CSV table of C-alpha atoms in Angstrom, one decimal:
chain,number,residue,atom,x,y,z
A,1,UNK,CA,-23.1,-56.1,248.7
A,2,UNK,CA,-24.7,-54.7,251.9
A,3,UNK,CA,-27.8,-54.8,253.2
A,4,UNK,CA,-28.6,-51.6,252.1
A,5,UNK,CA,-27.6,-51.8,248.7
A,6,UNK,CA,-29.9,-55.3,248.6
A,7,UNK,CA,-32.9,-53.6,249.7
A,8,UNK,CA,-32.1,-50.5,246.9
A,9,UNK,CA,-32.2,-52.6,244.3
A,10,UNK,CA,-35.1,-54.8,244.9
A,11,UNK,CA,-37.1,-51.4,245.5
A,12,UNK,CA,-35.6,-50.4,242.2
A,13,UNK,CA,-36.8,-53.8,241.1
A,14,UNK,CA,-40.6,-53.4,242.5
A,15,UNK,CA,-41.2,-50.0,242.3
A,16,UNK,CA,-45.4,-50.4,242.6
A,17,UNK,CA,-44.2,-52.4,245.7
A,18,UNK,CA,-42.4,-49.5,246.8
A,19,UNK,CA,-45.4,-47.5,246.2
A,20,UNK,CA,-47.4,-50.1,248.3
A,21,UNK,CA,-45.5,-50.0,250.7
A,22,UNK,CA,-45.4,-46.3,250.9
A,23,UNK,CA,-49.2,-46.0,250.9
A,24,UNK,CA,-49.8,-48.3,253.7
A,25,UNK,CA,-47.3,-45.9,255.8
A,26,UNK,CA,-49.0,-42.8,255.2
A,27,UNK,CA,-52.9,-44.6,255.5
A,28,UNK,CA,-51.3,-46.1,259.0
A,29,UNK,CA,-50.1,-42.3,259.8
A,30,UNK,CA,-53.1,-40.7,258.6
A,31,UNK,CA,-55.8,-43.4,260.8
A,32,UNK,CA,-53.1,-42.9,264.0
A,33,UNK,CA,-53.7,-38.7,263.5
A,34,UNK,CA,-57.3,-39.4,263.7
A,35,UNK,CA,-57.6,-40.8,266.8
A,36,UNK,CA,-55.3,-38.0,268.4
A,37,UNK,CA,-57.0,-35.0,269.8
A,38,UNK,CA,-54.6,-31.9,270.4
A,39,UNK,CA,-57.2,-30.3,271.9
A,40,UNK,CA,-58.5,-30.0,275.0
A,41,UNK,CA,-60.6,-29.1,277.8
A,42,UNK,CA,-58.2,-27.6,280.1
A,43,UNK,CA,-55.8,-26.4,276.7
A,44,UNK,CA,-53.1,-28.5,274.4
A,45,UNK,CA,-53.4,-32.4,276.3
A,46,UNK,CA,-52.9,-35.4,274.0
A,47,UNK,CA,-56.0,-37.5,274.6
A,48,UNK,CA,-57.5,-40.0,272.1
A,49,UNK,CA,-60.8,-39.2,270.6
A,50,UNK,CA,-63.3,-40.9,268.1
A,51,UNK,CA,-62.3,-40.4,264.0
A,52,UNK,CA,-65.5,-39.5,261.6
A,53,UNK,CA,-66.0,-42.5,259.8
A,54,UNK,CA,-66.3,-40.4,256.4
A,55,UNK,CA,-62.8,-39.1,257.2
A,56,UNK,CA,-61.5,-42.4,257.7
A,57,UNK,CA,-62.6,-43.4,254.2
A,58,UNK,CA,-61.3,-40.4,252.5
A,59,UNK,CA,-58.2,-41.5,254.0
A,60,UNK,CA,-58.3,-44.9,252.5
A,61,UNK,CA,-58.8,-43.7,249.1
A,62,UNK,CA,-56.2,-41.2,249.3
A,63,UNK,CA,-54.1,-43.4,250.0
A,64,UNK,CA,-54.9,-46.0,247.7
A,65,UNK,CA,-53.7,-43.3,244.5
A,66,UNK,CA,-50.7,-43.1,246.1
A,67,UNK,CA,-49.8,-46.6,245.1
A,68,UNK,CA,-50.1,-45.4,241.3
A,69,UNK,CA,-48.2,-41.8,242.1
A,70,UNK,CA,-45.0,-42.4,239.7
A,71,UNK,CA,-47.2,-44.0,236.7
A,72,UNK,CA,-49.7,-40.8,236.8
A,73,UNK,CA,-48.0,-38.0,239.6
A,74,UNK,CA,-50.4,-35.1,238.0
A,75,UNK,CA,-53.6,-37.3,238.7
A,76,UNK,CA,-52.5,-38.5,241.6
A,77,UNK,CA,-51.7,-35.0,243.0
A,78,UNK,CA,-55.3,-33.6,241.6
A,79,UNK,CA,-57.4,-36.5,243.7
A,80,UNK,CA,-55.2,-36.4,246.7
A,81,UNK,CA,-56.0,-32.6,247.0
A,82,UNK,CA,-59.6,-33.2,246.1
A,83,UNK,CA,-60.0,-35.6,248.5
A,84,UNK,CA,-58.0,-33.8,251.6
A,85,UNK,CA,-60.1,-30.8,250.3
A,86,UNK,CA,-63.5,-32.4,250.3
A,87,UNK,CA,-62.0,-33.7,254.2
A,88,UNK,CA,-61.1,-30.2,255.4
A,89,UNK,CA,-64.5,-29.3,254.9
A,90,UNK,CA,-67.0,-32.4,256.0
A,91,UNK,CA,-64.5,-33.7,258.6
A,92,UNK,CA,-65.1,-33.0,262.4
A,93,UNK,CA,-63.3,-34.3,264.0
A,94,UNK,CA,-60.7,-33.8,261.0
A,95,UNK,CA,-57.8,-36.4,260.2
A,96,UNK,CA,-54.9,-35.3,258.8
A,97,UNK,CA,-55.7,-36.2,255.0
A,98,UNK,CA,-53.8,-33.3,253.3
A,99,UNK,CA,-50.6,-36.2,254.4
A,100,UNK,CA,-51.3,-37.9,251.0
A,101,UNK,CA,-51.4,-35.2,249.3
A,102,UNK,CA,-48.1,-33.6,250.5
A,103,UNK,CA,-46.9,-36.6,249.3
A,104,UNK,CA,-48.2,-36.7,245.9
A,105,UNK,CA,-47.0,-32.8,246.0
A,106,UNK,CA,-43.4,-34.3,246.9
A,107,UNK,CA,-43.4,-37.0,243.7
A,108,UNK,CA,-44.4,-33.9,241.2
A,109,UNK,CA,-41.9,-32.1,242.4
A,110,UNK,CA,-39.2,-34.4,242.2
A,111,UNK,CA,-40.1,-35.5,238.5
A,112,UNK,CA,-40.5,-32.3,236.8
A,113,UNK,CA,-38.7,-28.4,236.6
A,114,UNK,CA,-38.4,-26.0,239.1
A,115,UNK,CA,-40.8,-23.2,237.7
A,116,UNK,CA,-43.6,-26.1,237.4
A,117,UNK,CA,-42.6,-27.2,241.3
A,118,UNK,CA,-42.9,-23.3,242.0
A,119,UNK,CA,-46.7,-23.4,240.5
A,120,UNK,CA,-48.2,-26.7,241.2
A,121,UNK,CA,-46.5,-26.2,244.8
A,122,UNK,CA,-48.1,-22.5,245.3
A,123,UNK,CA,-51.4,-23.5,243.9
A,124,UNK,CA,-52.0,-27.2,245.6
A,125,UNK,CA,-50.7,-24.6,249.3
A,126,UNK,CA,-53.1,-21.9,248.6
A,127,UNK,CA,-56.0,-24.7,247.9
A,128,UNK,CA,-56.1,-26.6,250.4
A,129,UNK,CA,-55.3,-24.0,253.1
A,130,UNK,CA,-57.9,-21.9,251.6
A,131,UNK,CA,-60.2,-25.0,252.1
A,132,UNK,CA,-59.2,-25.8,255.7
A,133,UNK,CA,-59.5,-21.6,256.7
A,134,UNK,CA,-62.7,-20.8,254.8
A,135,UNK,CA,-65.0,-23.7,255.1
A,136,UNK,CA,-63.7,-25.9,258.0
A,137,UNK,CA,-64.8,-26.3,261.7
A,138,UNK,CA,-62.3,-24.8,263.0
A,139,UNK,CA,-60.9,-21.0,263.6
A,140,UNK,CA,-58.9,-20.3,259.9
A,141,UNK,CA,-56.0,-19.2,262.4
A,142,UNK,CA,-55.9,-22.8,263.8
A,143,UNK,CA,-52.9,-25.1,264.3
A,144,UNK,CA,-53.8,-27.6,261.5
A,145,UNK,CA,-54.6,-25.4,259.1
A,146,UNK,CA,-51.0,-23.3,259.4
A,147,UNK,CA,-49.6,-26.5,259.5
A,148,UNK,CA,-51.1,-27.7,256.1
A,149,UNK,CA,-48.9,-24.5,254.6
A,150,UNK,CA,-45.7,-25.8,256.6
A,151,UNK,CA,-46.5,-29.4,255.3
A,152,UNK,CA,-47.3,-28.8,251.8
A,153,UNK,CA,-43.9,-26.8,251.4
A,154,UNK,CA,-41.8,-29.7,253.0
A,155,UNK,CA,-43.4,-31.5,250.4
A,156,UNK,CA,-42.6,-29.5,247.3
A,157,UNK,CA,-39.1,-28.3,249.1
A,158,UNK,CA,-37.7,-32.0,249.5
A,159,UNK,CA,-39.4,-33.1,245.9
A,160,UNK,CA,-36.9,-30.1,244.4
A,161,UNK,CA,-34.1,-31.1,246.1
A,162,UNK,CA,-34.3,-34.3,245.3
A,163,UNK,CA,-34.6,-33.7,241.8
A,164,UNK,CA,-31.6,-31.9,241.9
A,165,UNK,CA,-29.4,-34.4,243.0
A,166,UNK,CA,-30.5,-36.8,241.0
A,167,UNK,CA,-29.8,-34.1,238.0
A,168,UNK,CA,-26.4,-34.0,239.9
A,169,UNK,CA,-25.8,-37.5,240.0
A,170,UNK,CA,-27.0,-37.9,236.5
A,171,UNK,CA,-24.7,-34.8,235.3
A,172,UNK,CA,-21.5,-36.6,236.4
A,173,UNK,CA,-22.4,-39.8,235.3
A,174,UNK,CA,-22.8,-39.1,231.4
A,175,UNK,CA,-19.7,-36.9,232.2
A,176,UNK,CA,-17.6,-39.7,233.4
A,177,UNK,CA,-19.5,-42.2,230.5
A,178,UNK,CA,-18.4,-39.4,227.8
A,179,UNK,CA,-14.5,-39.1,229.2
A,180,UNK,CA,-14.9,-42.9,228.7
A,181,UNK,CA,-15.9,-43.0,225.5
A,182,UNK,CA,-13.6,-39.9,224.2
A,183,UNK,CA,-10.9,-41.5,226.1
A,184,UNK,CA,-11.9,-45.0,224.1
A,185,UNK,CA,-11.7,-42.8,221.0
A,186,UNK,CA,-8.3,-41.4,221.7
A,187,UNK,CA,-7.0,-45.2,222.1
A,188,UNK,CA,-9.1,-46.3,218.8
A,189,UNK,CA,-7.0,-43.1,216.6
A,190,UNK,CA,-3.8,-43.5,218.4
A,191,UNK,CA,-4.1,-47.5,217.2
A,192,UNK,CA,-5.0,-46.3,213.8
A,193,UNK,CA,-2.1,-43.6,213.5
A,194,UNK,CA,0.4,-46.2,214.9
A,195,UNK,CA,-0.8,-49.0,211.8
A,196,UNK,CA,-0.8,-46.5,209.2
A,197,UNK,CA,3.1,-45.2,210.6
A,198,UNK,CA,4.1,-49.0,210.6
A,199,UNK,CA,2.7,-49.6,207.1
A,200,UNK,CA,4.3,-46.4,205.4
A,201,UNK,CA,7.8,-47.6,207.2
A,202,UNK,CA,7.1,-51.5,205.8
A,203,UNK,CA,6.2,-49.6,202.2
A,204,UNK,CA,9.3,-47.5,202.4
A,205,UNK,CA,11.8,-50.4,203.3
A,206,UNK,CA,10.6,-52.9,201.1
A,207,UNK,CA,9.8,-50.7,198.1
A,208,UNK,CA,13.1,-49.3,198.3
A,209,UNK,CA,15.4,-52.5,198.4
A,210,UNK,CA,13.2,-55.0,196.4
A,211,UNK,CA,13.6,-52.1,193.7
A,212,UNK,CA,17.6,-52.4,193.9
A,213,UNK,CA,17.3,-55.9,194.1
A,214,UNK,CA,15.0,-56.2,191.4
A,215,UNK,CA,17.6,-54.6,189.5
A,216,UNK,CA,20.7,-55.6,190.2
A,217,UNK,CA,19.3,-59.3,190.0
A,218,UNK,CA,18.3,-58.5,186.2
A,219,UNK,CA,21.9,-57.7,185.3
A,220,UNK,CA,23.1,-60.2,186.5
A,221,UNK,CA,21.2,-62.3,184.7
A,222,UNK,CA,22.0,-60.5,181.4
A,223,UNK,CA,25.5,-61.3,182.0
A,224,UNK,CA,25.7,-64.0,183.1
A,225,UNK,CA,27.1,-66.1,180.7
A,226,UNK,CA,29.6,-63.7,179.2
A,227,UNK,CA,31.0,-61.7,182.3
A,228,UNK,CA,30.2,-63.8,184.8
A,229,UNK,CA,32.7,-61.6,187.2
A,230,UNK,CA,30.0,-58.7,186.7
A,231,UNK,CA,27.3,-61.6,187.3
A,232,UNK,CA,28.8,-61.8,190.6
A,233,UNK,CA,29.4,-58.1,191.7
A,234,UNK,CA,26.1,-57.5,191.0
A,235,UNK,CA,24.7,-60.7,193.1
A,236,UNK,CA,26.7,-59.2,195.8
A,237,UNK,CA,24.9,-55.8,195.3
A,238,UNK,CA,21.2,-58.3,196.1
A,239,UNK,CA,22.5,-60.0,199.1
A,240,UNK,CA,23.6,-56.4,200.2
A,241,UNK,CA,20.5,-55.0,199.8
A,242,UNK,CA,18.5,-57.8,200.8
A,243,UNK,CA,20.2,-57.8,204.5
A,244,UNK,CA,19.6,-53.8,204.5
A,245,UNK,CA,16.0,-54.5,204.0
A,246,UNK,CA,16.2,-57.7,206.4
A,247,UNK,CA,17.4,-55.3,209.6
A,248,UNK,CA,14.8,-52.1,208.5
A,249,UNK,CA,12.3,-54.9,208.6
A,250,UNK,CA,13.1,-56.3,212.0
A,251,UNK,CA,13.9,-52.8,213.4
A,252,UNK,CA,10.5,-51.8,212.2
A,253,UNK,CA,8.8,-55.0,213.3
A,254,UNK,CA,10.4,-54.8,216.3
A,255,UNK,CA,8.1,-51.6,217.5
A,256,UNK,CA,5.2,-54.4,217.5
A,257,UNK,CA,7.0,-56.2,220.3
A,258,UNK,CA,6.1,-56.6,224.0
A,259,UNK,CA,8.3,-54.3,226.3
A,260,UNK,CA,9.3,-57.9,227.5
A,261,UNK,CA,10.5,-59.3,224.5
A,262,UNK,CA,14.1,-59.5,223.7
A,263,UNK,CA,16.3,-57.8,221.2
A,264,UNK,CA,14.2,-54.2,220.9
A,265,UNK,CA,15.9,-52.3,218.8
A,266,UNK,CA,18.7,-49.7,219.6
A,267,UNK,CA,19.5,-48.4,216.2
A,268,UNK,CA,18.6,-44.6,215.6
A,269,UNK,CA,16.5,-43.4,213.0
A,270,UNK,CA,17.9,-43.2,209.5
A,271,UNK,CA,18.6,-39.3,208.7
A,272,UNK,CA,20.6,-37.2,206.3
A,273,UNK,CA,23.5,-38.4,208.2
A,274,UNK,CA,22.8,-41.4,206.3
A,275,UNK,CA,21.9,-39.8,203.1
A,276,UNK,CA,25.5,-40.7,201.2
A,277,UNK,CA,25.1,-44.3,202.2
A,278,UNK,CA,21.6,-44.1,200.9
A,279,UNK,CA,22.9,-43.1,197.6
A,280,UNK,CA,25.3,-45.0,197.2
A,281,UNK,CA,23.0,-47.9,197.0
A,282,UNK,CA,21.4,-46.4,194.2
A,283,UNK,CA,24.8,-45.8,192.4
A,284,UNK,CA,25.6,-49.3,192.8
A,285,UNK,CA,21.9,-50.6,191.3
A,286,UNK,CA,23.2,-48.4,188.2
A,287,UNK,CA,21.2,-45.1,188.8
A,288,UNK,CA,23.7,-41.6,188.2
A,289,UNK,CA,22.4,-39.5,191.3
A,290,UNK,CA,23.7,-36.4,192.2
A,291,UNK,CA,23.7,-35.0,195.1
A,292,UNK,CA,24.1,-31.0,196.3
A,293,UNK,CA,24.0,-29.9,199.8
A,294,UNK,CA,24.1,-26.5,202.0
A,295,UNK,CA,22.7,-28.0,205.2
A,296,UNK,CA,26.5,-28.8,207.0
A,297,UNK,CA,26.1,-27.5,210.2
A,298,UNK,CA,22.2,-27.7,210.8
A,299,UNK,CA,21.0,-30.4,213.2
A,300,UNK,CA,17.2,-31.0,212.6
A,301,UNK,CA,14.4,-32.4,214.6
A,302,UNK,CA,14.5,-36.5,214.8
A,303,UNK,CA,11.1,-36.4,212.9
A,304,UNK,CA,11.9,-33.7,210.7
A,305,UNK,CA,15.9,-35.5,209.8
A,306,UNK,CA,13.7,-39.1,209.4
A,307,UNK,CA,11.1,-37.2,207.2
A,308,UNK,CA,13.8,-35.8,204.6
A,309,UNK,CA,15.3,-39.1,204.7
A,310,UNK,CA,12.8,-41.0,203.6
A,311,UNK,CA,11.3,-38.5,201.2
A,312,UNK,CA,14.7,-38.8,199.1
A,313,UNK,CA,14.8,-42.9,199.5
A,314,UNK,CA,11.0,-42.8,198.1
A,315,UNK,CA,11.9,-40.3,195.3
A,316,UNK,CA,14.6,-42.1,194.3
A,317,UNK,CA,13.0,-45.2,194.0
A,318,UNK,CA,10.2,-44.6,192.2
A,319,UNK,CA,13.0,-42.7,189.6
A,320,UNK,CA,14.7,-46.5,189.7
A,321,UNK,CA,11.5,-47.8,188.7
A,322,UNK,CA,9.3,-45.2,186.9
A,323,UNK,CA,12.3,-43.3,185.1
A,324,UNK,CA,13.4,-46.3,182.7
A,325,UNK,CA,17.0,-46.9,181.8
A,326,UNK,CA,19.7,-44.2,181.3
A,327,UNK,CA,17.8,-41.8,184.1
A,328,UNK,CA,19.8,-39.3,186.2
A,329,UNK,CA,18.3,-38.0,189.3
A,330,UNK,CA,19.6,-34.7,191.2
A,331,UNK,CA,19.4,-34.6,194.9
A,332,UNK,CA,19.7,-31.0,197.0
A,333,UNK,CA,19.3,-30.7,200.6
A,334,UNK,CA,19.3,-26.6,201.3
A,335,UNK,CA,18.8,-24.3,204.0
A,336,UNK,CA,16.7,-21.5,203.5
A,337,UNK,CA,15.9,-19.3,206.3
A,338,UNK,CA,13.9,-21.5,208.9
A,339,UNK,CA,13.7,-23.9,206.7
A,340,UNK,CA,15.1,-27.3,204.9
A,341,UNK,CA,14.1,-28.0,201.2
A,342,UNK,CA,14.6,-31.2,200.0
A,343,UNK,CA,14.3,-31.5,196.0
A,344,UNK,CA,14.6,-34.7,193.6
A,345,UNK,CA,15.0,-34.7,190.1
A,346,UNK,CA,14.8,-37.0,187.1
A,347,UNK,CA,15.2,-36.6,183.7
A,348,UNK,CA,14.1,-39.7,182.4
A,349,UNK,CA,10.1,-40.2,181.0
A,350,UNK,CA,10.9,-44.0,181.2
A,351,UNK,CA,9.0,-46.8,179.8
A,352,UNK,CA,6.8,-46.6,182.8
A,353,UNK,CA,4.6,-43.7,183.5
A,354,UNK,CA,6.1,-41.6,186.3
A,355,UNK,CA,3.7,-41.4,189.2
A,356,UNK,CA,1.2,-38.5,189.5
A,357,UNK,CA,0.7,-36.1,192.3
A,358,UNK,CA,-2.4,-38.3,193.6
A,359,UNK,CA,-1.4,-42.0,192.8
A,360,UNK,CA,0.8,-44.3,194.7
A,361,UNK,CA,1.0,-44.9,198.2
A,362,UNK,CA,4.0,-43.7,198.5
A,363,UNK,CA,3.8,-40.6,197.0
A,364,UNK,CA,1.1,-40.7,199.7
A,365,UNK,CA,3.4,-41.9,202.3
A,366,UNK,CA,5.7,-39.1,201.4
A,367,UNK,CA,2.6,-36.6,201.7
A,368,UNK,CA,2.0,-38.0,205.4
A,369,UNK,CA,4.8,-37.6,206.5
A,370,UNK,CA,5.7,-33.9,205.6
A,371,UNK,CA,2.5,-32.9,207.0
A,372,UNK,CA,3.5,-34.8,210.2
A,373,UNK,CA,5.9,-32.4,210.5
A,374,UNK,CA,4.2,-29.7,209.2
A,375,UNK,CA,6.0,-29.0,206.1
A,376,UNK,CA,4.8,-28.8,202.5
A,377,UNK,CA,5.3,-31.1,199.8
A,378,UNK,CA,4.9,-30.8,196.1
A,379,UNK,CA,5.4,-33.6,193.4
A,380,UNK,CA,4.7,-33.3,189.4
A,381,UNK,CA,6.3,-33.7,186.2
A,382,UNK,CA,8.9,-31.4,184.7
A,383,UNK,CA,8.5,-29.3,181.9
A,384,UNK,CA,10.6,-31.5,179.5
A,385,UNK,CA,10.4,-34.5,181.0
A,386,UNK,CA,10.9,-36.1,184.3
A,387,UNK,CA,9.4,-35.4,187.4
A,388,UNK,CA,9.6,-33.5,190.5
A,389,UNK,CA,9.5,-33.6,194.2
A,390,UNK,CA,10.2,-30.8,196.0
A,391,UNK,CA,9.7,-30.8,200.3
A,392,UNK,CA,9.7,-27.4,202.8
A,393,UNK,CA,10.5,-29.0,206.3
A,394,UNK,CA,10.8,-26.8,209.6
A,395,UNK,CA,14.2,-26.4,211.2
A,396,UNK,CA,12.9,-26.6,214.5
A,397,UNK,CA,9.4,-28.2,214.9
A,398,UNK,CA,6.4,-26.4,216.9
A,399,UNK,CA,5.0,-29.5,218.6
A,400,UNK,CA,6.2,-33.0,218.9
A,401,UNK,CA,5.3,-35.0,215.9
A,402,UNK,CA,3.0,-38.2,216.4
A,403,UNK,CA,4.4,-41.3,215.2
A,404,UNK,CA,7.5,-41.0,213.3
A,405,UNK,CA,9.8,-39.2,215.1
A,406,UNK,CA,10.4,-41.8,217.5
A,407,UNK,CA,10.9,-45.1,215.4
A,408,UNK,CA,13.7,-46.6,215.1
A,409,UNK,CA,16.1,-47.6,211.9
């Protein structure tokens, strides 16, 4: 820190020392005027003359209010131009009191508006050069008193533009504090957004496989002990699905490493590329799915091929565990115009109640992530039985979607 700054912020520190200070300048200004005479015999020679003793202790207690000027800058101003008033009209020889009051002027001025600058600066002018031309010793066209005009609007000039910059200064300092704190904002949703996308993908994965091996680990053991060659395909089926759900988790995990750490994941997000190998799964838990497709030839948006994809593997498992036994579920991936409807079926009212429109997270997962993409989603039961989830995606998406378009499998 330089010297400069050090002595800035012990004023800031002592600011009735500043104010001391500052009054003991103008007193010492105001006694060395005094003894000056600008005047005279043989025209304009600077000779020293003899102050008026009453001018000397008008001077004294103008100056003295000055060292309260920020606490009170009204009153302040009011007995500075009293005094220099009262001075401009007993003083002979006169000393240059109006000083303290251009300074008082000065601290208004830079502590309030402009239009109250304007006023108080005209009025505290016409005063006290009304005073000086009207009821002084000397000629009202004299040098002092046209300088007490020039003086008092130095006074109120510099106190304005001061104000201003400090209204400047001020201005771009909240403006900087607020692109802080919206910038702290942005960080604060972008973390939220990124734990809520992490959390639907962890839902997703693990809802999905525990559900198939849920299942496939309850046949086999109801057959155990009689086929125990079906005991063992189905076994097979959980250590399947139980390493499918091992590498989703890690891929997923994996967006939570470092950039440092090793083994980021490379695989691609899941898509409808995928979507026969997702239902096969389900085939294989013992669910009859069905699936009907008119999309061949349309390649969609990472987020919006991701979205369908996981809108089908969520739909399907809440029909593996909602729908009961002996449920068939109908898959169809369409084009229609510029868009791609995904719809899932089930037939089965189960021995569980099939999730409403508003319950579960992840029909709510399922919700998120369609709007992500700005599509449309609707889920509800059937008329008859069964229930119903039907998704509008976009083709081609408008604006890059936050979150899941770029995770990985």
């Amino acid at each position: 820190m330089s010297t400069v700054d050090r002595a800035r912020k012990q004023m800031r520190a002592h600011p009735l020392a500043l104010d001391a200070a500052i009054a003991a300048g103008v007193l010492a200004c105001v006694v060395a005027g005094s003894f000056v005479d600008p005047y005279g015999e043989n025209g304009v020679t600077w000779g020293l003359r003899n102050p008026d003793p009453g001018s000397l202790v008008l001077a004294g207690l103008a100056a003295a209010a000055l060292v309260f000027r920020r606490r009170a800058p009204m009153t302040v101003l009011a007995v500075t131009g009293a005094l220099a008033v009262l001075e401009n009209v007993i003083g002979d020889p006169r000393a240059p009191v109006a000083m303290a009051a251009v300074v008082a002027l000065y601290t208004v001025a830079a502590g309030t508006d402009r239009p109250t600058t304007w006023r108080i600066g005209l009025l505290t002018t016409a005063v006290l050069a009304a005073s000086a031309m009207l009821a002084g010793p000397l000629p009202w066209y004299a040098q002092d008193n046209l300088g007490i005009i020039a003086w008092a609007g130095i006074g109120a000039t510099a106190g304005e533009a001061v104000r201003t910059r400090r209204a400047f200064v001020h201005a771009i300092r909240e403006r900087a504090e607020r692109a802080e704190r919206t910038r702290e904002e942005e960080a604060r949703r972008r973390v939220a957004e990124e734990r809520l996308r992490i959390a639907r993908d962890l839902h997703d994965v693990v809802a999905h496989h525990i559900a198939l091996v849920n299942v496939q680990a309850g046949v086999a053991a109801h057959v155990m002990d009689r086929r125990p060659d079906q005991a063992k395909e189905a076994l097979a089926h959980v250590r399947e699905a139980s390493r499918s759900a091992l590498n989703e988790l890690r891929a997923t995990v994996g967006l939570l490493r470092q950039s440092d750490d090793p083994e980021a994941p490379t695989e691609p997000a899941p898509g409808l590329g995928r979507l026969d190998e997702l239902v096969g799964t389900f085939r294989n838990a013992g669910l009859h799915v069905e699936v009907a497709r008119t999309d061949q030839g349309v390649t969609l948006p990472a987020a919006v091929d991701l979205a369908a994809y996981r809108v089908i593997q969520e739909a399907l498992t809440n029909v593996q565990k909602h729908a009961g036994t002996g449920a068939r579920a109908e898959v169809s991936v369409v084009r229609v115009g510029p868009h791609i409807e995904v719809t899932v079926l089930d037939n089965g009212s189960g021995d569980d109640p099939a999730p409403g429109p508003g319950g579960g997270h992840g029909l709510l997962g399922m919700r998120e992530r369609v709007s992500a993409v700005r599509g449309t989603l609707t889920t509800g039961p059937r008329y008859g039985g069964g229930f119903r989830v039907h998704a509008i995606l976009p083709v081609k998406t408008t604006a890059p979607a936050k979150g899941p378009a770029e995770e990985p499998a």
